N, CA, C and O atoms as a DFTB+ gen file, in Angstrom:
500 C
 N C O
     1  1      15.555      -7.847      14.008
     2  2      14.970      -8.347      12.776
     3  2      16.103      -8.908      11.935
     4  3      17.033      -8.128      11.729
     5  1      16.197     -10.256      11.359
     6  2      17.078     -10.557      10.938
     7  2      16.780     -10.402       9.420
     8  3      15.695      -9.963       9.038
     9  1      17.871     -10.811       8.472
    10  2      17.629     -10.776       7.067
    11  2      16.380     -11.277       6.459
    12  3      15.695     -10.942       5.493
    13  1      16.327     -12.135       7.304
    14  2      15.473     -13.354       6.697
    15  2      14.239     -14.012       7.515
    16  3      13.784     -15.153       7.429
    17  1      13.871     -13.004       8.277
    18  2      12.762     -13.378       9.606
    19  2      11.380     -12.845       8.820
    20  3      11.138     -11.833       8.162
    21  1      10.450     -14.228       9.279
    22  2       8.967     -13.850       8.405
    23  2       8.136     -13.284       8.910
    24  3       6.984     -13.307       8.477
    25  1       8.580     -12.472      10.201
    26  2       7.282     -11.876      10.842
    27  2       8.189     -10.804      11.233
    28  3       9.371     -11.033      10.974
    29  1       7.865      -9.427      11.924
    30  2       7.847      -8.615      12.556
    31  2       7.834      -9.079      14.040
    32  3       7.019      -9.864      14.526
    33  1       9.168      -8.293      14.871
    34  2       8.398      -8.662      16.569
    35  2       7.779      -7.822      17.333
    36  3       7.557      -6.741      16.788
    37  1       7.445      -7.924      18.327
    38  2       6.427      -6.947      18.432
    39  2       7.093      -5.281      18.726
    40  3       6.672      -4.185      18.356
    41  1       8.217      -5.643      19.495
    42  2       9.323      -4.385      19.449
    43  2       9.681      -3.334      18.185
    44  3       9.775      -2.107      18.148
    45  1       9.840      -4.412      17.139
    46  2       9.806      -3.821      15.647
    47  2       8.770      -3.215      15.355
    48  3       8.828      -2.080      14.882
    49  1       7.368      -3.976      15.622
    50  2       5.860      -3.266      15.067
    51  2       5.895      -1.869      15.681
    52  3       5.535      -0.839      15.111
    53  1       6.431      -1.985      17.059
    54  2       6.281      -0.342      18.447
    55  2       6.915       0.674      17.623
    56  3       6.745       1.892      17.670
    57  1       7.837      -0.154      16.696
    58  2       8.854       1.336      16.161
    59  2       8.595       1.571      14.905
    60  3       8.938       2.661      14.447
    61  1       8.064       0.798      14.228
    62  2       7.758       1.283      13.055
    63  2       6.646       1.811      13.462
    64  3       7.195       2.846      13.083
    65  1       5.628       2.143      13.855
    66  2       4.163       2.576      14.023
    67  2       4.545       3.997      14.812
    68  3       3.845       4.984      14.587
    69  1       5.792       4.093      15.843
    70  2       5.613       5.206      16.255
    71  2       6.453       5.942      15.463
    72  3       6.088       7.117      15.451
    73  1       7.490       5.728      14.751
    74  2       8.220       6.177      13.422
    75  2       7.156       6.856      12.722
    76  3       6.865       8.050      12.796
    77  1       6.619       5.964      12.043
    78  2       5.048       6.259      10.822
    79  2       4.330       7.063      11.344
    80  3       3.910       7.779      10.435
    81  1       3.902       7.403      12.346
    82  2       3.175       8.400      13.070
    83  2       3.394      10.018      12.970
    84  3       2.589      10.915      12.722
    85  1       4.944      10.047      13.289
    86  2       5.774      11.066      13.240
    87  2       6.163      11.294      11.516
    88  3       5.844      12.432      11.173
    89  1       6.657      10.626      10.592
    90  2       6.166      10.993       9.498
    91  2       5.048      11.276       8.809
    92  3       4.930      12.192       7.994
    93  1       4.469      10.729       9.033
    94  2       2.952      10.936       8.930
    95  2       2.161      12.106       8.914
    96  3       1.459      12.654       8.064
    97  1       2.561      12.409      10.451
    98  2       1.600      13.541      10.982
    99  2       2.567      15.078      10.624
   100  3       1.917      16.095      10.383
   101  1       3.873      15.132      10.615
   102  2       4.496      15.826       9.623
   103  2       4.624      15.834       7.752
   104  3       4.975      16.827       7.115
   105  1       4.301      14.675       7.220
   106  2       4.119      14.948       5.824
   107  2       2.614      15.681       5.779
   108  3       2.723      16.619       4.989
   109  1       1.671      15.643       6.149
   110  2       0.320      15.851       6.354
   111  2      -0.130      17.291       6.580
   112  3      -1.094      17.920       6.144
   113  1       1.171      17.713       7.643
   114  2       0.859      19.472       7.743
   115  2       1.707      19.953       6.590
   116  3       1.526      21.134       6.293
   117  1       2.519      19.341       5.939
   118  2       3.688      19.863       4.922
   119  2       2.962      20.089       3.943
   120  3       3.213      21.131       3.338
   121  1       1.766      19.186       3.406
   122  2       0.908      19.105       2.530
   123  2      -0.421      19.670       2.748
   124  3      -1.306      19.084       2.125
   125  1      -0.715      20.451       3.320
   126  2      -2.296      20.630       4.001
   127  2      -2.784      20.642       2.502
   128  3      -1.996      20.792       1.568
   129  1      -4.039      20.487       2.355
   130  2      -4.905      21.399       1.320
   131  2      -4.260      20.306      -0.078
   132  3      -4.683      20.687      -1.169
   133  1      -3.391      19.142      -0.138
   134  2      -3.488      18.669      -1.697
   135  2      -4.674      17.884      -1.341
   136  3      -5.531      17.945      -0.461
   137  1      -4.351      16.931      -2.593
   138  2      -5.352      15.826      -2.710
   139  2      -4.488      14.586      -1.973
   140  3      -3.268      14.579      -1.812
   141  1      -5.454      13.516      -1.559
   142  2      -4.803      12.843      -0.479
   143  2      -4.320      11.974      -1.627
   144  3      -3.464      11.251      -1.117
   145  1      -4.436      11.651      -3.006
   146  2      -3.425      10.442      -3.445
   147  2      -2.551      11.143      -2.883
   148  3      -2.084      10.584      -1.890
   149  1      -1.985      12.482      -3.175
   150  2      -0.557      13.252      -2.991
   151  2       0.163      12.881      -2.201
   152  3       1.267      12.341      -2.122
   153  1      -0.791      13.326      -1.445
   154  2      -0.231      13.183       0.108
   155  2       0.134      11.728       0.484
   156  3       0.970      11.682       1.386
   157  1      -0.213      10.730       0.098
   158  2      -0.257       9.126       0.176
   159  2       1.289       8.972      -0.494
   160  3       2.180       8.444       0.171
   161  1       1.541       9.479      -1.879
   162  2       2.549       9.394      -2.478
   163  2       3.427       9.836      -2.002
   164  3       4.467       9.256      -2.314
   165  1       3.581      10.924      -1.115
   166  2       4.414      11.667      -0.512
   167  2       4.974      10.609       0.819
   168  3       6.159      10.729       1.131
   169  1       4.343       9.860       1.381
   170  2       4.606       8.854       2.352
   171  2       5.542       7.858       2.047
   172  3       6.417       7.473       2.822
   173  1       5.306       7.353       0.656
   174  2       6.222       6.075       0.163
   175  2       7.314       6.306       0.751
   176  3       7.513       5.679       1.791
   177  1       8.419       7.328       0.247
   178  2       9.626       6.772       1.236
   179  2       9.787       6.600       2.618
   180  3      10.737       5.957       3.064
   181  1       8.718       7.255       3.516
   182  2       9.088       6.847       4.386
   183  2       8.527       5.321       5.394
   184  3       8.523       5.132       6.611
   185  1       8.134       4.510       4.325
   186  2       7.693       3.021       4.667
   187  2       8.772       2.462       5.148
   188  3       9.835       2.846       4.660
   189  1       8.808       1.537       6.096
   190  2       9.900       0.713       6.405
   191  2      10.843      -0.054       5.448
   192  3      12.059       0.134       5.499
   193  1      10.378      -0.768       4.727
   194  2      10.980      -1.193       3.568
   195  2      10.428      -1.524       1.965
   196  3       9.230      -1.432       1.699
   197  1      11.050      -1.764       1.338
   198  2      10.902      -2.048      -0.059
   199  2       9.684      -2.541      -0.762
   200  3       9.161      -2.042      -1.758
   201  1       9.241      -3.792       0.029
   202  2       8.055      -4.391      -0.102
   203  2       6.672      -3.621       0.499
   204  3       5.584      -3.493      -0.063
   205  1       7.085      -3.163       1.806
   206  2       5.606      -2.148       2.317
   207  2       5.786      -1.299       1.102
   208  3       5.042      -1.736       0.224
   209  1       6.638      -0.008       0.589
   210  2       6.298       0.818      -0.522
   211  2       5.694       0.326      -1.290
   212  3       4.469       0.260      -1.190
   213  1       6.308      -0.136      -2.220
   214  2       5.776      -1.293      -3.507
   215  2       4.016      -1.905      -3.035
   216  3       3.064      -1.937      -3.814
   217  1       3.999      -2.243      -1.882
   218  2       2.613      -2.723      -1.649
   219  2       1.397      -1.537      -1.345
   220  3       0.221      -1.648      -1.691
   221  1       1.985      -0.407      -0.626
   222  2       1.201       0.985      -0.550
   223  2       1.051       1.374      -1.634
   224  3      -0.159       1.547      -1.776
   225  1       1.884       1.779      -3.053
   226  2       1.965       2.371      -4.332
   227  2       0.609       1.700      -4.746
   228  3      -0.479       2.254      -4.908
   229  1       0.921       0.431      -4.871
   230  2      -0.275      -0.391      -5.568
   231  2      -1.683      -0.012      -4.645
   232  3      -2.525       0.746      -5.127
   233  1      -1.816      -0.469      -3.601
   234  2      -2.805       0.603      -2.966
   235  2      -3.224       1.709      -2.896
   236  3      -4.317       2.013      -2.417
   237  1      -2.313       2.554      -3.423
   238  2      -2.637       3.628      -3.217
   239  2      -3.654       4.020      -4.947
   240  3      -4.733       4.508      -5.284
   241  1      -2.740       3.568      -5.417
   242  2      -3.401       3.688      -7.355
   243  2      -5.010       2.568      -6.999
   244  3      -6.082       2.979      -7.445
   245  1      -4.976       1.281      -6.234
   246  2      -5.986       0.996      -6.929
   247  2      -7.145       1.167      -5.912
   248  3      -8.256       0.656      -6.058
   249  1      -6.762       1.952      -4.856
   250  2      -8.274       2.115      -3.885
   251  2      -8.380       3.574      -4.325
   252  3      -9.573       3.801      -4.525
   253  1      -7.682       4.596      -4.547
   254  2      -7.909       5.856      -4.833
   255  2      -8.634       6.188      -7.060
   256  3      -9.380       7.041      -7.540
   257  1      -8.136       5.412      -7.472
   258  2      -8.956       5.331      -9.038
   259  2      -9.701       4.190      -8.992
   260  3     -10.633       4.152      -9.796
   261  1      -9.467       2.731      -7.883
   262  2     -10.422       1.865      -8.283
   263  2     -11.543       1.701      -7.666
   264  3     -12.584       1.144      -8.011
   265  1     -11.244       2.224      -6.742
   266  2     -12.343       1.369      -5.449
   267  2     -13.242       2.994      -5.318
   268  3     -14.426       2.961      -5.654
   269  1     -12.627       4.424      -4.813
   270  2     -13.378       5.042      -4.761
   271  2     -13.960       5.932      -5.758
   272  3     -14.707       6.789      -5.286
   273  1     -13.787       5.938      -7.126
   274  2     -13.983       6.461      -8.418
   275  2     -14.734       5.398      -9.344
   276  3     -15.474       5.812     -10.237
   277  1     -14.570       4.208      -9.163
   278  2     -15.348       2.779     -10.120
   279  2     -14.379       3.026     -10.922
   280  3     -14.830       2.566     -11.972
   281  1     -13.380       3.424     -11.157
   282  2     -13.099       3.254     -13.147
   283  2     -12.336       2.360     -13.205
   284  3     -12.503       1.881     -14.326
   285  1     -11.301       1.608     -12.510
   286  2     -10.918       0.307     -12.701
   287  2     -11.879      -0.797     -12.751
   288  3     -13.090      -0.699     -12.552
   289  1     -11.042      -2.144     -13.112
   290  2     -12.522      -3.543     -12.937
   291  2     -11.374      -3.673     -11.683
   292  3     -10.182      -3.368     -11.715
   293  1     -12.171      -4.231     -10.582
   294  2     -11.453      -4.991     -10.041
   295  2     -12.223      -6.325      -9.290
   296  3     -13.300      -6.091      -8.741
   297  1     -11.632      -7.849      -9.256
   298  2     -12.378      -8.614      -8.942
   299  2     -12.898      -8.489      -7.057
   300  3     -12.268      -8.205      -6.038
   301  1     -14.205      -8.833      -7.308
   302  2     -14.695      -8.647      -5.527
   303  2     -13.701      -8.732      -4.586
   304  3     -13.342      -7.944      -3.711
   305  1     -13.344      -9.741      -4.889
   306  2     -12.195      -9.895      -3.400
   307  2     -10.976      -8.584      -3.594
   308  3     -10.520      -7.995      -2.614
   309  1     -10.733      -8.397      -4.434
   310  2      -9.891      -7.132      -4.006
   311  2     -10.349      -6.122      -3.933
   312  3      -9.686      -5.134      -3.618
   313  1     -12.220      -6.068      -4.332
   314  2     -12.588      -4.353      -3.778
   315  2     -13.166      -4.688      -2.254
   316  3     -13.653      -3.740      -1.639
   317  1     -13.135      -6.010      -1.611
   318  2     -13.024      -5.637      -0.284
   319  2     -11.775      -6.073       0.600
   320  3     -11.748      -6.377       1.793
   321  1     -10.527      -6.003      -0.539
   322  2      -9.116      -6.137       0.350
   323  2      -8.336      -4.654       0.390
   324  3      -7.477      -4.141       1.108
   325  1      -9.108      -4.258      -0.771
   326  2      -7.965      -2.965      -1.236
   327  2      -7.996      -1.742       0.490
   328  3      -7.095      -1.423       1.265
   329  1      -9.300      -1.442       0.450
   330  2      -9.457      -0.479       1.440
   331  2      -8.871      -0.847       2.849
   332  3      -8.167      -0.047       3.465
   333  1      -9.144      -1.908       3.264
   334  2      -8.548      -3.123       4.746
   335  2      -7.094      -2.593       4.412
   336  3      -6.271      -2.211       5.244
   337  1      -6.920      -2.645       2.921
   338  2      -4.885      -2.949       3.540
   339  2      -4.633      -1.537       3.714
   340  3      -3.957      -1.093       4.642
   341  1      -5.339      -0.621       2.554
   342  2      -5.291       1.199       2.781
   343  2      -5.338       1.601       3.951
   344  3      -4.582       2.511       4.292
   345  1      -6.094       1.117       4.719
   346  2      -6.559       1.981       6.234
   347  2      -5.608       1.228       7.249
   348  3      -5.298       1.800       8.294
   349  1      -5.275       0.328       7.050
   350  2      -4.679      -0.659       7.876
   351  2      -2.671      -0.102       7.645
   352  3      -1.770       0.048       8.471
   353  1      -2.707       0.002       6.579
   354  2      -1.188       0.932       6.482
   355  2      -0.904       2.998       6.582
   356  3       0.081       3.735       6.548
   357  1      -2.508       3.201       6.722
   358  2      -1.899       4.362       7.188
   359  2      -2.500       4.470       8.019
   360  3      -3.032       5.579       8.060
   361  1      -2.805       3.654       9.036
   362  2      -3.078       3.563      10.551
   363  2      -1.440       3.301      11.119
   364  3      -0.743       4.079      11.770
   365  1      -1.181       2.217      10.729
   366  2       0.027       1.675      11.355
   367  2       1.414       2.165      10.583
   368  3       2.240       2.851      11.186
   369  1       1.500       1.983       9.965
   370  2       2.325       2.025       8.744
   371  2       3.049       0.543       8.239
   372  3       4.025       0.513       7.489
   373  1       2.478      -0.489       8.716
   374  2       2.861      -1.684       7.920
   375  2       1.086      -2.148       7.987
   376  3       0.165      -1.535       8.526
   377  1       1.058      -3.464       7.213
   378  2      -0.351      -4.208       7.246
   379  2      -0.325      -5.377       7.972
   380  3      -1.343      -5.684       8.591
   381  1       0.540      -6.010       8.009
   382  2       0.326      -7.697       8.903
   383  2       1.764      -7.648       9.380
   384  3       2.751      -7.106       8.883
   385  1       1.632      -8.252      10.309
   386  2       3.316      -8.883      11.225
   387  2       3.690      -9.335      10.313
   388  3       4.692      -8.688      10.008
   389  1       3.489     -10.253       9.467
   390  2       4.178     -11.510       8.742
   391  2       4.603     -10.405       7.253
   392  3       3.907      -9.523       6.749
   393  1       5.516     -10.720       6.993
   394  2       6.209     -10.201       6.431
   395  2       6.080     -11.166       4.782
   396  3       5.889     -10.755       3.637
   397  1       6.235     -12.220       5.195
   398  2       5.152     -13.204       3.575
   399  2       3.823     -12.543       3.509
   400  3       3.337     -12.084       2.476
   401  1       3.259     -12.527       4.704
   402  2       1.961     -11.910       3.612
   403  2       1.736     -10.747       2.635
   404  3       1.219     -10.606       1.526
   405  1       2.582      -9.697       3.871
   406  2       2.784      -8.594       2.840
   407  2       3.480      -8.529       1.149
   408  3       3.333      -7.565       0.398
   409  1       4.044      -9.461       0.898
   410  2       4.771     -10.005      -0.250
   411  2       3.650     -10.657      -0.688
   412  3       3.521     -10.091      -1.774
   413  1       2.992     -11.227      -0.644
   414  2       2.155     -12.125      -1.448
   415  2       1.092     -10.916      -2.314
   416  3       0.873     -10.737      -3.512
   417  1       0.596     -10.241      -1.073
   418  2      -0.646      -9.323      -1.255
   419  2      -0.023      -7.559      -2.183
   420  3      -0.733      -6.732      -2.754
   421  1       1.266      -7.550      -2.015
   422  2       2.005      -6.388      -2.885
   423  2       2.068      -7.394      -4.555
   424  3       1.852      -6.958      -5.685
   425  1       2.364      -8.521      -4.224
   426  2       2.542      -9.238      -6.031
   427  2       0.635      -9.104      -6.708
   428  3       0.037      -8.752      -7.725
   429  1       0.375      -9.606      -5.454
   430  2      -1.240      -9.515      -6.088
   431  2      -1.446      -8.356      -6.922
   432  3      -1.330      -8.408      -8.147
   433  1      -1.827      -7.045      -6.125
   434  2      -2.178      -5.602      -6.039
   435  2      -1.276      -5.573      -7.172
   436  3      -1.956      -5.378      -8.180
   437  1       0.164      -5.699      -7.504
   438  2       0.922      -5.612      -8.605
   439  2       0.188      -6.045      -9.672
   440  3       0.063      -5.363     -10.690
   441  1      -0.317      -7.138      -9.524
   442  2      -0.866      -8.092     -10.679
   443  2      -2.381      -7.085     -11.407
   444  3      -2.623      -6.937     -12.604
   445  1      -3.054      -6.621     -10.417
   446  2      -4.007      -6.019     -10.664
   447  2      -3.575      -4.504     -11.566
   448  3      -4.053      -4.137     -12.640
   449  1      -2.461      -3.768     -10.676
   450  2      -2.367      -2.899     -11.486
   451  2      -1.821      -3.212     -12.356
   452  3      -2.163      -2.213     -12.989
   453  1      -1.008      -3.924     -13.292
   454  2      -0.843      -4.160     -14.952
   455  2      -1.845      -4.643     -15.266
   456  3      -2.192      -4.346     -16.409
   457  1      -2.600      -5.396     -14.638
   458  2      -4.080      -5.764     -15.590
   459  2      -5.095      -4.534     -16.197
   460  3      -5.762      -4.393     -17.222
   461  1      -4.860      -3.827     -15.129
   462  2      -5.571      -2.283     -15.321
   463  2      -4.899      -1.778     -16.704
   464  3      -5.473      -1.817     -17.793
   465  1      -3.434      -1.240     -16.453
   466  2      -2.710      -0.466     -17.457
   467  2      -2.287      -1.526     -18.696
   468  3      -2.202      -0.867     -19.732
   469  1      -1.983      -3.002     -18.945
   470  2      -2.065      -3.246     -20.208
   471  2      -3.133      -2.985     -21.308
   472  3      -4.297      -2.631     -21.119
   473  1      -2.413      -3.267     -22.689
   474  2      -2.931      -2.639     -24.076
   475  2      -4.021      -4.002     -23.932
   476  3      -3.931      -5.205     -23.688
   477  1      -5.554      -2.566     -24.381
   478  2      -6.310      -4.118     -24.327
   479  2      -6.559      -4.447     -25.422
   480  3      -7.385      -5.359     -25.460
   481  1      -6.107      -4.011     -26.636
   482  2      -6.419      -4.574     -28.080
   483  2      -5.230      -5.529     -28.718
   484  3      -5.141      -5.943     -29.873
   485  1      -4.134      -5.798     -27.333
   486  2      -3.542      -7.139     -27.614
   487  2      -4.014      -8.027     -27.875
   488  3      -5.109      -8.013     -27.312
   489  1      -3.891      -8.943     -28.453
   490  2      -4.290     -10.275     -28.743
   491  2      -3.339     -11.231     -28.324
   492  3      -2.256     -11.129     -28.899
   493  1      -3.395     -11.751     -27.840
   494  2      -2.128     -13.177     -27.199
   495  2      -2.817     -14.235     -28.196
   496  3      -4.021     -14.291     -28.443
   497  1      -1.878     -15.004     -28.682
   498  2      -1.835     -16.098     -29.811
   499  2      -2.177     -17.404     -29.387
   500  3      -2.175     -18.335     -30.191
């Protein structure tokens, strides 16, 4: 994998997935009995890199308070992206080969959660 390569090869996907597995299935007995955000949170470090965390965090806050509780707004297309990328990263432990997408779809999910947590009695001028 070089610095600057936009996809995953498939050698890389074999090792991160069987990596993630083994963390996984050890953070999971470490934790029996919390609540699964916990346990979700407890995973972040061991994501491959910077951008998968950052893109799980945001997943993790907006399918666990948005999608399965209602109390966020979130627009359609992300209450049927949020869960796809959730199940899809703690199946595997990344979401797509391409390594842009995952960047695009972590800024999104970003975007959503400050829309959630900004002051809404701002007024912009």
């Amino acid at each position: 994998m070089g610095k600057y390569a936009t996809h995953y090869t498939d050698e890389e996907l074999q090792a991160l997935k069987e990596q993630w597995f083994k963390d996984r299935r050890r953070i999971s007995e470490k934790l029996a009995g919390m609540e699964p955000h916990d346990i979700d949170t407890a995973c972040l470090p061991y994501l491959n890199n910077k951008t998968l965390q950052r893109l799980f965090r945001h997943t993790i806050y907006l399918y666990h308070f948005g999608v399965k509780t209602g109390d966020l707004d979130l627009h359609k297309r992300e209450e049927a992206l949020i869960p796809e990328v959730y199940e899809e990263i703690k199946k595997n432990g990344y979401f797509s080969s391409s390594k842009i997408t995952e960047k695009k779809i972590a800024n999104w999910f970003g975007k959503a959660v400050s829309r959630q947590t900004r002051h809404k009695s701002f007024k912009k001028y």
